[in-house]
Structure formats: C-alpha cells, structure tokens
PDB file of C-alpha atoms in Angstrom:
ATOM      1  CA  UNK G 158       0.000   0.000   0.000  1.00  0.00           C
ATOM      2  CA  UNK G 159       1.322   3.704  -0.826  1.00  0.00           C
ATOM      3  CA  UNK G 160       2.085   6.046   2.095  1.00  0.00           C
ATOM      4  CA  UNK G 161      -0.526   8.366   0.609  1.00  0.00           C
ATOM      5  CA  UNK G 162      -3.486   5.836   0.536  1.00  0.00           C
ATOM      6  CA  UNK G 163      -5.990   5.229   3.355  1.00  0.00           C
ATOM      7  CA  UNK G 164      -8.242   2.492   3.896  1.00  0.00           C
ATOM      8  CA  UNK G 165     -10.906   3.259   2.490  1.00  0.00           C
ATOM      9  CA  UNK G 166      -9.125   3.909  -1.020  1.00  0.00           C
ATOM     10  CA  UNK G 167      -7.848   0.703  -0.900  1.00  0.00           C
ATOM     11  CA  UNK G 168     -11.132  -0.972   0.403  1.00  0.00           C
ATOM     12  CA  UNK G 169     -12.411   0.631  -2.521  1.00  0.00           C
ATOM     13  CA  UNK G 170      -9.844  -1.035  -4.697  1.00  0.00           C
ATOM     14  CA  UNK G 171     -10.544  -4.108  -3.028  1.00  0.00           C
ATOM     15  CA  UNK G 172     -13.808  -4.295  -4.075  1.00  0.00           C
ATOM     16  CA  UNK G 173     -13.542  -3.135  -7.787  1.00  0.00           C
ATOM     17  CA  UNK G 174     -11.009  -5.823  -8.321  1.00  0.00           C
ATOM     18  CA  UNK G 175     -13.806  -8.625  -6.666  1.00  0.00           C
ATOM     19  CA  UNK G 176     -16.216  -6.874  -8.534  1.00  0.00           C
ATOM     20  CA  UNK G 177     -14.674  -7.939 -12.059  1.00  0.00           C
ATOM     21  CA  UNK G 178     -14.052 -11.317 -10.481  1.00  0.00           C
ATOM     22  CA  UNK G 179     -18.102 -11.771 -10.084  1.00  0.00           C
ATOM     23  CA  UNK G 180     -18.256 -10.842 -13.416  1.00  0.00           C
ATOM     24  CA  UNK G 181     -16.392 -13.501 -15.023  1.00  0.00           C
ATOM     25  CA  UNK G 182     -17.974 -15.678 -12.393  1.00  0.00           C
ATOM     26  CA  UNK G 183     -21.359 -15.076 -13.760  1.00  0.00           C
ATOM     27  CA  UNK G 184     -20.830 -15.429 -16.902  1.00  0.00           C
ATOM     28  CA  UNK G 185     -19.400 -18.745 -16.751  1.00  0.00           C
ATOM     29  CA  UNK G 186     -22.090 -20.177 -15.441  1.00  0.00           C
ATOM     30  CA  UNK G 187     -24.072 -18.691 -18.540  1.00  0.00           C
ATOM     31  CA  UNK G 188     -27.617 -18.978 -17.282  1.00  0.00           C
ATOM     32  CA  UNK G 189     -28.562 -18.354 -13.221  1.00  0.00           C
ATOM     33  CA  UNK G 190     -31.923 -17.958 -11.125  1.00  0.00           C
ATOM     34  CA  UNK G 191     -31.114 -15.611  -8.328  1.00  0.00           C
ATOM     35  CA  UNK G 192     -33.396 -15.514  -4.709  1.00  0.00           C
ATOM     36  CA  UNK G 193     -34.055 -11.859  -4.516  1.00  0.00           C
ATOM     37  CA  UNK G 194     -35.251 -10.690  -1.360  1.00  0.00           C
ATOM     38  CA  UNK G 195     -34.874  -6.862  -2.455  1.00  0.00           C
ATOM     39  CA  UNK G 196     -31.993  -6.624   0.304  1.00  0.00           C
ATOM     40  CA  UNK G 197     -28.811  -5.274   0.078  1.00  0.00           C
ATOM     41  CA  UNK G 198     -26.769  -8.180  -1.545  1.00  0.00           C
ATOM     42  CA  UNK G 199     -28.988  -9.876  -3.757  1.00  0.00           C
ATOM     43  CA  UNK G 200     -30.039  -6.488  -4.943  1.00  0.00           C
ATOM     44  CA  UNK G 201     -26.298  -5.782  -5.734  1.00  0.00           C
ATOM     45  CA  UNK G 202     -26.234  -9.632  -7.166  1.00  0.00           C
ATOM     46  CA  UNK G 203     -29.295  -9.307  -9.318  1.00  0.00           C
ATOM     47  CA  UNK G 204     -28.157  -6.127 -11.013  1.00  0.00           C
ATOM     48  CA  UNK G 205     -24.376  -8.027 -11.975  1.00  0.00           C
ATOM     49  CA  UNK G 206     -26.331 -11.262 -12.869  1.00  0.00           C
ATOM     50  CA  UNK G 207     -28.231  -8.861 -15.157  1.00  0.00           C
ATOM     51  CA  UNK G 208     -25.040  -6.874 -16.719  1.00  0.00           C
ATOM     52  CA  UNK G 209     -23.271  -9.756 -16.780  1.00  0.00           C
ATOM     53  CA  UNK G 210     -25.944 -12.623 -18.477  1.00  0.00           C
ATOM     54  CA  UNK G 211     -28.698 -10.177 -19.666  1.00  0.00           C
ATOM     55  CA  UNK G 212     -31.823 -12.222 -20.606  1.00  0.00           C
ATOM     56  CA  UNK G 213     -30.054 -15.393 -19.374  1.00  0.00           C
ATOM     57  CA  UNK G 214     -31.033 -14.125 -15.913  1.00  0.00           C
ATOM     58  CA  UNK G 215     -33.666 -14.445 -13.651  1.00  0.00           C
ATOM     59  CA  UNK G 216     -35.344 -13.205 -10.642  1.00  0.00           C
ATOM     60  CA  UNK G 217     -37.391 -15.535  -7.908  1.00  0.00           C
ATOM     61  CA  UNK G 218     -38.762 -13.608  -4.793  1.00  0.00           C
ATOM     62  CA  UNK G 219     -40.954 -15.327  -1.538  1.00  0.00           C
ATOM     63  CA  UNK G 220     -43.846 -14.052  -1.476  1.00  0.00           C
ATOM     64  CA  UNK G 221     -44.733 -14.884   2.941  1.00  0.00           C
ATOM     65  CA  UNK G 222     -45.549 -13.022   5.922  1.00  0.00           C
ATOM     66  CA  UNK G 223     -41.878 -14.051   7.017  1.00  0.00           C
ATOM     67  CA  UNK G 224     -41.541 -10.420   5.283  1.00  0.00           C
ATOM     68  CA  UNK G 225     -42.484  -7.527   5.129  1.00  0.00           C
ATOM     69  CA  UNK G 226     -45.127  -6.507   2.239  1.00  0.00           C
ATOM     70  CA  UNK G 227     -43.157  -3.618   1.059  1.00  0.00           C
ATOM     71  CA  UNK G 228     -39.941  -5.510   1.158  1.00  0.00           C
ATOM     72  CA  UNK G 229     -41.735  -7.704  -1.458  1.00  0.00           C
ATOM     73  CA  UNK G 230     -43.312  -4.807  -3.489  1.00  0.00           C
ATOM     74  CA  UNK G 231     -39.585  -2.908  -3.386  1.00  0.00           C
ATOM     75  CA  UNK G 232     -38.433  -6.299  -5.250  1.00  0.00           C
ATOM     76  CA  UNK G 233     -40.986  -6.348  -7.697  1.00  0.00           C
ATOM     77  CA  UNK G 234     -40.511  -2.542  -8.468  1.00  0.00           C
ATOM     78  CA  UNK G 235     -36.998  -2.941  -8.989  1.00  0.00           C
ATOM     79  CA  UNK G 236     -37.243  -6.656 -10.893  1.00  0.00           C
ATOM     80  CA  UNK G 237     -39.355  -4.756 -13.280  1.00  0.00           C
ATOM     81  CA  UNK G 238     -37.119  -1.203 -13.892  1.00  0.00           C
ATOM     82  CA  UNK G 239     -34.274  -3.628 -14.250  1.00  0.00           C
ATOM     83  CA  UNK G 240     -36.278  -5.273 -16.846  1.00  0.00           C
ATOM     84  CA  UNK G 241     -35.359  -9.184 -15.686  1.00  0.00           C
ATOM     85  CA  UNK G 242     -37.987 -11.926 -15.952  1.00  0.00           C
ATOM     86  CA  UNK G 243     -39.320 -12.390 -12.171  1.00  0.00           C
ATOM     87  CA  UNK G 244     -40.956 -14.746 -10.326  1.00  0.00           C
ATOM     88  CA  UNK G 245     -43.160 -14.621  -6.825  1.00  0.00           C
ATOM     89  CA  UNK G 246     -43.233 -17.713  -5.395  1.00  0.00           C
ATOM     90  CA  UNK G 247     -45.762 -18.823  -2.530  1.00  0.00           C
ATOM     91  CA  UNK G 248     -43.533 -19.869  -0.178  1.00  0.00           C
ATOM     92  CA  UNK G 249     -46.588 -21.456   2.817  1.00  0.00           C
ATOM     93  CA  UNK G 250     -43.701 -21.765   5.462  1.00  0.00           C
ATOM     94  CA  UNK G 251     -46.685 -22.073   7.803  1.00  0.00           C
ATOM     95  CA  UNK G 252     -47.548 -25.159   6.220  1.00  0.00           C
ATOM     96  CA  UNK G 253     -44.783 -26.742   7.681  1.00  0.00           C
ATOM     97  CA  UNK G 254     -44.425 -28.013  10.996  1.00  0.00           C
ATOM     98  CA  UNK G 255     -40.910 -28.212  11.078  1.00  0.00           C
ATOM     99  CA  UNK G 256     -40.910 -24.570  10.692  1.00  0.00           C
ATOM    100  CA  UNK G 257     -43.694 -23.713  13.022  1.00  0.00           C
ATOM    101  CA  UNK G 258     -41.972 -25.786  15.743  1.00  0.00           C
ATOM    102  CA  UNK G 259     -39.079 -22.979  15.747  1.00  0.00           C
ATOM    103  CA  UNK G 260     -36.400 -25.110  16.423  1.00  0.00           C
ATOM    104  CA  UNK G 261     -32.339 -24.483  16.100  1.00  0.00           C
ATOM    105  CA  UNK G 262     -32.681 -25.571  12.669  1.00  0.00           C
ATOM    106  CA  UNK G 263     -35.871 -23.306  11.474  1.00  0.00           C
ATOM    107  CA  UNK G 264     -33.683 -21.615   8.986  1.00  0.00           C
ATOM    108  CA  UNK G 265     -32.581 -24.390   7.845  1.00  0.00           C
ATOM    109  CA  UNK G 266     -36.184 -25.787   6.718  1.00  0.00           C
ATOM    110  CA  UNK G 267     -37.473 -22.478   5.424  1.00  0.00           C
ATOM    111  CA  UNK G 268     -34.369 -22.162   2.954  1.00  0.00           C
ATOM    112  CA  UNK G 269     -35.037 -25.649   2.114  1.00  0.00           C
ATOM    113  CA  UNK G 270     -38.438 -25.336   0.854  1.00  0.00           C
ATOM    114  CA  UNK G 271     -37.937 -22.007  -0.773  1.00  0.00           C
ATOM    115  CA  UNK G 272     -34.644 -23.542  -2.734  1.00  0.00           C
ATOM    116  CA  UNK G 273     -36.975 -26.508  -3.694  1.00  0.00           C
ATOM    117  CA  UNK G 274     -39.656 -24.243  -5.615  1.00  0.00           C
ATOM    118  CA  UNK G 275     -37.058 -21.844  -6.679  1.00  0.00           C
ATOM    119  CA  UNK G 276     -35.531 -24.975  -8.229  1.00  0.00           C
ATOM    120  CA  UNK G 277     -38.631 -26.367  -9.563  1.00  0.00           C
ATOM    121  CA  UNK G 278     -39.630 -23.075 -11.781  1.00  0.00           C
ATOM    122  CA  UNK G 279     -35.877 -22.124 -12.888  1.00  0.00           C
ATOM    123  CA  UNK G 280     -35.735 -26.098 -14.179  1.00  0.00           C
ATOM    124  CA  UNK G 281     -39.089 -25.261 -16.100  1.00  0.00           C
ATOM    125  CA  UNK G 282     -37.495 -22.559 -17.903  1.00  0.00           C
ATOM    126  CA  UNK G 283     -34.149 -24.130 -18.772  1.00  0.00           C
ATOM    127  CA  UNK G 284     -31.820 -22.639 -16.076  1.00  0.00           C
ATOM    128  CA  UNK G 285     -30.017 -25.795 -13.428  1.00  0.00           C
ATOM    129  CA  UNK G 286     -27.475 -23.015 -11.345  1.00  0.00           C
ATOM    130  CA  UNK G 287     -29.265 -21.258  -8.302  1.00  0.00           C
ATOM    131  CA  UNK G 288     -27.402 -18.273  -6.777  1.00  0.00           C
ATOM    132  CA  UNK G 289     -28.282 -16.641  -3.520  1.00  0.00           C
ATOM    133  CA  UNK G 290     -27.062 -13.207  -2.170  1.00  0.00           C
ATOM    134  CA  UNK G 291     -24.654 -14.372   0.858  1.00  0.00           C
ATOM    135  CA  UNK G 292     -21.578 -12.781   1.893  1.00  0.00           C
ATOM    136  CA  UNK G 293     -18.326 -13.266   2.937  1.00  0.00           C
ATOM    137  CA  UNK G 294     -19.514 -11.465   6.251  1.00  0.00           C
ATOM    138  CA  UNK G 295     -22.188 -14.045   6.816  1.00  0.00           C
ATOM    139  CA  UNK G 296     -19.578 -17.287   7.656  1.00  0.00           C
ATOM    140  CA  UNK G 297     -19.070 -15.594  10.696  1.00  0.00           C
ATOM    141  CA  UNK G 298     -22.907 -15.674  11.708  1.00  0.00           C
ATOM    142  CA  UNK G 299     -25.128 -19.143  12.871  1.00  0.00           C
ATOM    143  CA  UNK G 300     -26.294 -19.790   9.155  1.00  0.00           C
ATOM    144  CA  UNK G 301     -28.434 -23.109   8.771  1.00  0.00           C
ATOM    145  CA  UNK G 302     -29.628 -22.095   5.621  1.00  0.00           C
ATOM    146  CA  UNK G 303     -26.095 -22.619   4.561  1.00  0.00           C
ATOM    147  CA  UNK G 304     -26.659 -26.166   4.785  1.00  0.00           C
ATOM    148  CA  UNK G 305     -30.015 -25.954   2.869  1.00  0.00           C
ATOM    149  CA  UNK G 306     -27.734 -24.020  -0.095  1.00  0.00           C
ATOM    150  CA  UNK G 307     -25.221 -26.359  -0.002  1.00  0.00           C
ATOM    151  CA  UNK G 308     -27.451 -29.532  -0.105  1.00  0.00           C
ATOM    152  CA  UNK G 309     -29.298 -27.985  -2.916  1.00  0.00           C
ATOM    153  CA  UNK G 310     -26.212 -26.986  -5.195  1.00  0.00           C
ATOM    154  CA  UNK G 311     -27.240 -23.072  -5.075  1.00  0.00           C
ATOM    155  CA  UNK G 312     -23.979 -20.857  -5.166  1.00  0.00           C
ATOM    156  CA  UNK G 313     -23.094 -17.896  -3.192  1.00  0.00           C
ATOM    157  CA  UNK G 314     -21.104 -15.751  -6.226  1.00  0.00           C
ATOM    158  CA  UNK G 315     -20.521 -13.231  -3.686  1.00  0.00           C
ATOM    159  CA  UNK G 316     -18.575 -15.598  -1.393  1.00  0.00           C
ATOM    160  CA  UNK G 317     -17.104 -16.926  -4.097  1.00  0.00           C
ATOM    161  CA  UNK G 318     -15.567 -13.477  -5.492  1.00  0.00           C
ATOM    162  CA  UNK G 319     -14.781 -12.875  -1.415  1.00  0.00           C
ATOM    163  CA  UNK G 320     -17.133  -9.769  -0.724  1.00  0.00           C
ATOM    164  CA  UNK G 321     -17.784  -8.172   2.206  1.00  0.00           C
ATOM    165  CA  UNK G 322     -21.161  -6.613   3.081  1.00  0.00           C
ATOM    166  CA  UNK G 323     -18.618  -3.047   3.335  1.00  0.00           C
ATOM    167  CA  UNK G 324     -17.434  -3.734  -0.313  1.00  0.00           C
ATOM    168  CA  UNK G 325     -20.749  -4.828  -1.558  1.00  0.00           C
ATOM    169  CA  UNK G 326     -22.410  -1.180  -0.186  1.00  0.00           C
ATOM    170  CA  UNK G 327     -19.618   0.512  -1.917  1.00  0.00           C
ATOM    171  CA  UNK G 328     -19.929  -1.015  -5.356  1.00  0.00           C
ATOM    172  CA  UNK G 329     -23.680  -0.865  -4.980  1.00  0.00           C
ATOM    173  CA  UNK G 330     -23.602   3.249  -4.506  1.00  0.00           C
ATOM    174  CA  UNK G 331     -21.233   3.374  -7.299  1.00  0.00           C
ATOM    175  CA  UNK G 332     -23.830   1.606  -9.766  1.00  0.00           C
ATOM    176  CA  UNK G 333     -26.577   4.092  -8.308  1.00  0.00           C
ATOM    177  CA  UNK G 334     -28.561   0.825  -6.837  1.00  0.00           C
ATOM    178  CA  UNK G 335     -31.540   2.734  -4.179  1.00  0.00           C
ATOM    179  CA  UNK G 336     -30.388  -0.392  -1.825  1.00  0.00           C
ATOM    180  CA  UNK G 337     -26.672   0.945  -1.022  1.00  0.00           C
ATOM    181  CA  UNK G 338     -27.508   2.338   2.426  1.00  0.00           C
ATOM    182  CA  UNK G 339     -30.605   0.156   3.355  1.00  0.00           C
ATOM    183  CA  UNK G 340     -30.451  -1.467   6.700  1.00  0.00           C
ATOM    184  CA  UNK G 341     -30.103  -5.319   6.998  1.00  0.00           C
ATOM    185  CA  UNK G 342     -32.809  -7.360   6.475  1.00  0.00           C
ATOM    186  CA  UNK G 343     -33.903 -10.577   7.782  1.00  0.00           C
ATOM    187  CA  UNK G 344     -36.913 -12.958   7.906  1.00  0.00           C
ATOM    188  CA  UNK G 345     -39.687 -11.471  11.006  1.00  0.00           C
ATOM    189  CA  UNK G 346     -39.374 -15.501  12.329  1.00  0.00           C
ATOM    190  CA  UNK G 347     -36.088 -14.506  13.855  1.00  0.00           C
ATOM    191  CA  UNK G 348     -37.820 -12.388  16.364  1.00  0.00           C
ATOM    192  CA  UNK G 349     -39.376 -15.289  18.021  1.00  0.00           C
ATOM    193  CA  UNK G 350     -37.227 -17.078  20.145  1.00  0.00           C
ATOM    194  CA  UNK G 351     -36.387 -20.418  19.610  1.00  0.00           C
ATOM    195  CA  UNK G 352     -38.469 -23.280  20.551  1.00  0.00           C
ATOM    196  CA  UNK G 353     -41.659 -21.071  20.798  1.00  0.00           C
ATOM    197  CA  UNK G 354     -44.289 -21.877  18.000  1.00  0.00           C
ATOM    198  CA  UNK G 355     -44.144 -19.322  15.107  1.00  0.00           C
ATOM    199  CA  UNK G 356     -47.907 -18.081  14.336  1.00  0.00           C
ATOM    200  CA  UNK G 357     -49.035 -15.587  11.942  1.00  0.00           C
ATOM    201  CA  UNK G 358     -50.420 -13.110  14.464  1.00  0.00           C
ATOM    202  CA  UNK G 359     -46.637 -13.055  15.666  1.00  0.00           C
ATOM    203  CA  UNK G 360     -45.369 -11.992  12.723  1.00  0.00           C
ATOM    204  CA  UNK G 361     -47.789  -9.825  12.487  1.00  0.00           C
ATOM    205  CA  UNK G 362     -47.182  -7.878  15.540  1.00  0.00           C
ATOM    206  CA  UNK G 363     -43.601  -7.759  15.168  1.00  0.00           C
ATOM    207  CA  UNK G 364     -44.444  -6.248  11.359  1.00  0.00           C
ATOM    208  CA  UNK G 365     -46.651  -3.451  12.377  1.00  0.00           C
ATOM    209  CA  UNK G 366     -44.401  -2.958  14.928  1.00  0.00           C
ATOM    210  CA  UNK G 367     -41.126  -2.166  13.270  1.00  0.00           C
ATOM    211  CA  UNK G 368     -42.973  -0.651  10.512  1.00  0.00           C
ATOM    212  CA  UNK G 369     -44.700   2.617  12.995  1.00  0.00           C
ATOM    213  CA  UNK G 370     -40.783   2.481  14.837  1.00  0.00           C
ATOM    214  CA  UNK G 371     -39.115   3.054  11.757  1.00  0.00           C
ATOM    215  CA  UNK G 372     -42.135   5.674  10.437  1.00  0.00           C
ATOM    216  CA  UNK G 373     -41.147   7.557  13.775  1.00  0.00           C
ATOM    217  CA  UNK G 374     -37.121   8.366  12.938  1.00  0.00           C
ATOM    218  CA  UNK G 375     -35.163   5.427  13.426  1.00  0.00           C
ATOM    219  CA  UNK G 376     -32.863   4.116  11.026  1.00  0.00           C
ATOM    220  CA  UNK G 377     -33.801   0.260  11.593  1.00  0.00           C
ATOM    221  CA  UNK G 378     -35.415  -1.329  14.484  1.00  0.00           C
ATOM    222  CA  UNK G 379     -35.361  -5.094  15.509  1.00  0.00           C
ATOM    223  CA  UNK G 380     -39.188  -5.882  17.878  1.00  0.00           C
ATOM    224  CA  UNK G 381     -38.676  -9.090  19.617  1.00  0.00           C
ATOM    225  CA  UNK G 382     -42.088 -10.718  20.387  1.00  0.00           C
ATOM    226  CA  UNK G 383     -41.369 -12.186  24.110  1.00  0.00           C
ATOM    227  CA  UNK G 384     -45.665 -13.301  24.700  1.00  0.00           C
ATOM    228  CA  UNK G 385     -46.951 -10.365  26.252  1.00  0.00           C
ATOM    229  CA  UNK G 386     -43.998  -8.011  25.948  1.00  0.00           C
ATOM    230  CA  UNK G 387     -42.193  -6.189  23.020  1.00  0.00           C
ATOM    231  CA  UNK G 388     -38.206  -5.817  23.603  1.00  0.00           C
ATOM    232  CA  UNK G 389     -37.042  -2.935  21.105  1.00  0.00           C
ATOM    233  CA  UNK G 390     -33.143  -2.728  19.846  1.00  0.00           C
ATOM    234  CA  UNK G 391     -32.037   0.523  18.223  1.00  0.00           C
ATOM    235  CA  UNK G 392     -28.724   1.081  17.119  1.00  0.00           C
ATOM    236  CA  UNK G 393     -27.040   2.420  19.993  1.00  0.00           C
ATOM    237  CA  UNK G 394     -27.010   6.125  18.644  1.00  0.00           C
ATOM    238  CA  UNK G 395     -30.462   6.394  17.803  1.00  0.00           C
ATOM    239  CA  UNK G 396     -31.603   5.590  21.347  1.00  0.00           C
ATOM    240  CA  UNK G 397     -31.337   9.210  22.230  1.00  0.00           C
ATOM    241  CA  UNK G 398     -34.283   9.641  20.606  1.00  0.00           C
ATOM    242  CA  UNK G 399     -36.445   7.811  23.461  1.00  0.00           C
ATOM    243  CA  UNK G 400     -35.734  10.435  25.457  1.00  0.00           C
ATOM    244  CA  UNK G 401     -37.940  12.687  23.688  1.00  0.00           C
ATOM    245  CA  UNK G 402     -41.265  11.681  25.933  1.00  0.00           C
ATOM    246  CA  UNK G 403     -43.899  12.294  22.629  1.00  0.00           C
ATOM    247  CA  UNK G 404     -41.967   9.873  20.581  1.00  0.00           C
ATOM    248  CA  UNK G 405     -41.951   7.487  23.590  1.00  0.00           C
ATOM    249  CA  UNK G 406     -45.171   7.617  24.074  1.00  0.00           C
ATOM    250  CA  UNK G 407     -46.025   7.658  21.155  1.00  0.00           C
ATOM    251  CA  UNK G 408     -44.460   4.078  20.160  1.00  0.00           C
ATOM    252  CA  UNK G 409     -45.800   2.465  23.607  1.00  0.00           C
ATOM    253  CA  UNK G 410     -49.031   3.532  22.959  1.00  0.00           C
ATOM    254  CA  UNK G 411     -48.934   1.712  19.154  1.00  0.00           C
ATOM    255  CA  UNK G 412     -47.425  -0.997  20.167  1.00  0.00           C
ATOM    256  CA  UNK G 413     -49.622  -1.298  23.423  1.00  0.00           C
ATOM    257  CA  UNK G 414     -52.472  -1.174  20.530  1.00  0.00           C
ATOM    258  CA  UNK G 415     -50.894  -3.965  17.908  1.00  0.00           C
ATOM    259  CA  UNK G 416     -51.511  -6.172  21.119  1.00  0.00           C
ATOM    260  CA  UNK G 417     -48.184  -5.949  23.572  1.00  0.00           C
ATOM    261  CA  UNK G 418     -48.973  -5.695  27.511  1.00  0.00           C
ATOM    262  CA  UNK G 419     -45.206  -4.628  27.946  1.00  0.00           C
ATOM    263  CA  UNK G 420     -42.979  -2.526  25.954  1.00  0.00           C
ATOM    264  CA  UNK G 421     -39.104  -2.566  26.785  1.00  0.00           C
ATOM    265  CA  UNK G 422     -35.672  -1.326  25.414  1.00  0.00           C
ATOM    266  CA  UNK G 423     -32.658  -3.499  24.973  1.00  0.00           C
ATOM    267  CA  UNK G 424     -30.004  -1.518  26.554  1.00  0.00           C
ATOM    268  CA  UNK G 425     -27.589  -3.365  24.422  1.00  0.00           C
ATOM    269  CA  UNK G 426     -28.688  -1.978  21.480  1.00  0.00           C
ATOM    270  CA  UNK G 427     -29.765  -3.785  18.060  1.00  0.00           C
ATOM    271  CA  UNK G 428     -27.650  -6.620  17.806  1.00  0.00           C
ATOM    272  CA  UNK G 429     -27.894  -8.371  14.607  1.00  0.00           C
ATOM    273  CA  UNK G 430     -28.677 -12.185  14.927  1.00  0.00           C
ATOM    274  CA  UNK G 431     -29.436 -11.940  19.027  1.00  0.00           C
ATOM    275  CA  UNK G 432     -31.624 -14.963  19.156  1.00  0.00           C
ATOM    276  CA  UNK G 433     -29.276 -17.161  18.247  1.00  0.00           C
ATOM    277  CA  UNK G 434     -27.859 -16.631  21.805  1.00  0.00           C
ATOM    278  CA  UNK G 435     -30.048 -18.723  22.679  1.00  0.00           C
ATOM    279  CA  UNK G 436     -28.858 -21.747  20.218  1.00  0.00           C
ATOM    280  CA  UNK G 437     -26.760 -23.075  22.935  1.00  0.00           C
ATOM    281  CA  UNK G 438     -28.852 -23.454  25.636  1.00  0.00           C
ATOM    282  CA  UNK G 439     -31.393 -25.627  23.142  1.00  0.00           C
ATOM    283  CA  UNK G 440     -28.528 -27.628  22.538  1.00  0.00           C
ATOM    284  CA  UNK G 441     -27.331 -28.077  26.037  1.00  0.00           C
ATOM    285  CA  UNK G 442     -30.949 -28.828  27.519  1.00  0.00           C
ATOM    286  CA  UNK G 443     -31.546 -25.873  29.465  1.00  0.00           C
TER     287      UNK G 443
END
C-alpha cells in the first residue's frame, strides 16, 4: 500500500477488483436464477447477474408473511425497472411443521423449501445453477440455511468473489442501486425465540411494529415478540431519541395497541442475529 493511501481507497480497490471477479464468475455459469429478497446483496447480485448474463437471468422472490409486504413490493418494483424476468413464489412456510416448531434448525427448513420451488420453476425454464445473495460477512454468523444451499447446489457468487457486506455497499452506490444504504434485512421468524411456535399473528405484531418504529425516525429497528412483551433494539445512537417523551409515548401507545402488555428497550442496542444466543442453551438442555 502507498504512504498516501488510506483504507478506504484501498477498500475501494478491493472491491472493484472482486467486482470484475463476479463478473467472469457469472458469466461462466451462462444462465442463473437468483433468490431476490430486495436486500442489500442480492439487490447488488441481481443487477451483476443482469449486466453480466442479460436475458439469461432471472429473478425468484418469496412471497410470505416471514416479510415484510413492502420488502416484497420494493423487489418487484426494482425486478421490473431492471427489466429481468421475475418470479413470486408462494412460499406457505406455515404449512410446515418443522418450521412452526421454531427449532435451532428453522432456517434451515425455510431455505429448504424455498430452494426446492425456486428450483422447480428455474428447471421449467431451462436454467439448473441457483445463486443466492450471501456474503463473505455471513460465515461468521449461525447460518443453517447454509446447509439448505449447499445440499441444494445453489452458489453464493458473492462468497465466491470474497465480498464483504462493506465492499458490496460501496460497489452498490457506485452503480446508483436505491439499496446501497438500506439497513439489513432478515426474515420477522427470527424475532421469536427459539423453541416457541411461530404463528401468523406473531409476525404480524412484530411487522406493524417495526414498521410505525421506523415511520417515527429510526434508522432500523429489531421488535422481539417475548408473549406479552415487546423488547425494542435501536442502534445504539439512535436511542437518544427515546428520550424525547412524545416519541416514547407515542411508540408504547402503538405498540400497546398492535396487542403488547409490555414494551421494553434493549439496553444493548440492536444486535444483529441476538436470538441465536439462545442456540446453545437448546442444545445443552436448558
């Protein structure tokens, strides 16, 4: 590295050379169905799947009340500027017990069954490679869908070119893609803790609940649905804003009406993935 150059130069570097790596990794593969949730990285992966293979390229998106509605009707907005053949698929996760039960391996079974009818429709259509929008990043988090992916024979092309979720941001506000700077998603499931039955009116709650937090300032918000109380995480510099008794109240009172008894902050903060603390203790009996 040059005297002269700082870290985020050469980050930037970093990621323009793994950027033209993806490239020539997608278009060896010549034909791909991507799983595009409308989140950061398969956003960023649909558009190069796109530059890169053109027609040969195609969108599938669940369509569940694992997420969000307007996470769903972001995807379908940008599928169709992009101009990419796209697919909703039903996913029915609450069809399944497996799922319902809300065990350690919940992931697992929902990216199962979504891979399966991804699989099913990109077969009909004459494409065999899957690619999904995991990063390099995301090895360092409890992942059972990895073991779904990998069971399935759906690729991770950003692994493979070695991208972080920093890099992946960078490149995405260089190609002008609206999902540079959007929080992290992930399914509304992982707000339940383990081993307590998923139900719709769950998700639900925890959906209308994020939805009026966020409407009220916050940059993202993670409710975790504990029965009769709601515990909040913030990032740790938007917790200020609680002190500001009207917006307080305001988001007690809501949530008090979506059907919590008890509304509490995690003085920790949002902490991405903080169920799977509790992975452990499943394991260990307790």
């Amino acid at each position: 590295m040059k005297k002269n150059e700082n870290i985020s130069d050469r980050t930037g570097y970093d990621a323009e050379k793994k950027n033209k790596h993806l490239m020539h990794l997608l278009e060896k593969v010549e034909k791909i169905a991507i799983a595009f949730s409308g989140g950061v990285d398969s956003t960023f992966l649909l558009q190069s799947a796109y530059d890169a293979l053109g027609n040969n390229a195609i969108a599938l998106t669940a369509r569940s009340p694992l997420h969000p509605a307007t996470e769903t009707e972001f995807a379908m907005a940008f599928a169709k500027q992009l101009g990419i053949r796209h697919y909703i698929i039903d996913t029915n996760e609450m069809a399944i017990s497996a799922f319902v039960q809300n065990t350690g391996d919940r992931c697992y079974v929902c990216k199962k069954n979504l891979f399966w009818k991804i699989k099913e429709i990109s077969l009909a259509v004459g494409i065999e490679t899957i690619g999904h929008g995991a990063n390099l990043d995301d090895l360092d988090d409890f992942r059972p869908g990895f073991r779904a992916a990998s069971e399935m024979g759906v690729v991770a092309p950003l692994i493979d070119a070695c991208m972080t979720k920093q890099e992946i941001r960078i490149l995405s506000k260089q190609a002008g893609l609206p999902t540079w700077n959007r929080p992290a998603m992930s399914c509304l499931a992982t707000r339940i803790p383990y081993a307590v039955p998923i139900t719709l009116k769950q998700l639900k709650m925890v959906e209308q609940a994020e939805a009026f937090i966020v409407s009220s300032g916050f940059k993202t918000c993670r409710v975790r649905h504990h029965g009769e109380m709601a515990r909040i995480e913030v990032p740790l510099e938007d917790m200020r804003k609680f002190h500001n008794s009207k917006c307080r109240k305001a988001i007690v009172k809501q949530l008090e009406t979506i059907g919590f008894k008890y509304v509490a902050m995690d003085l920790e903060g949002y902490v991405q993935g903080s169920m799977n603390k509790e992975i452990e203790k499943i394991r260990q009996g307790q």
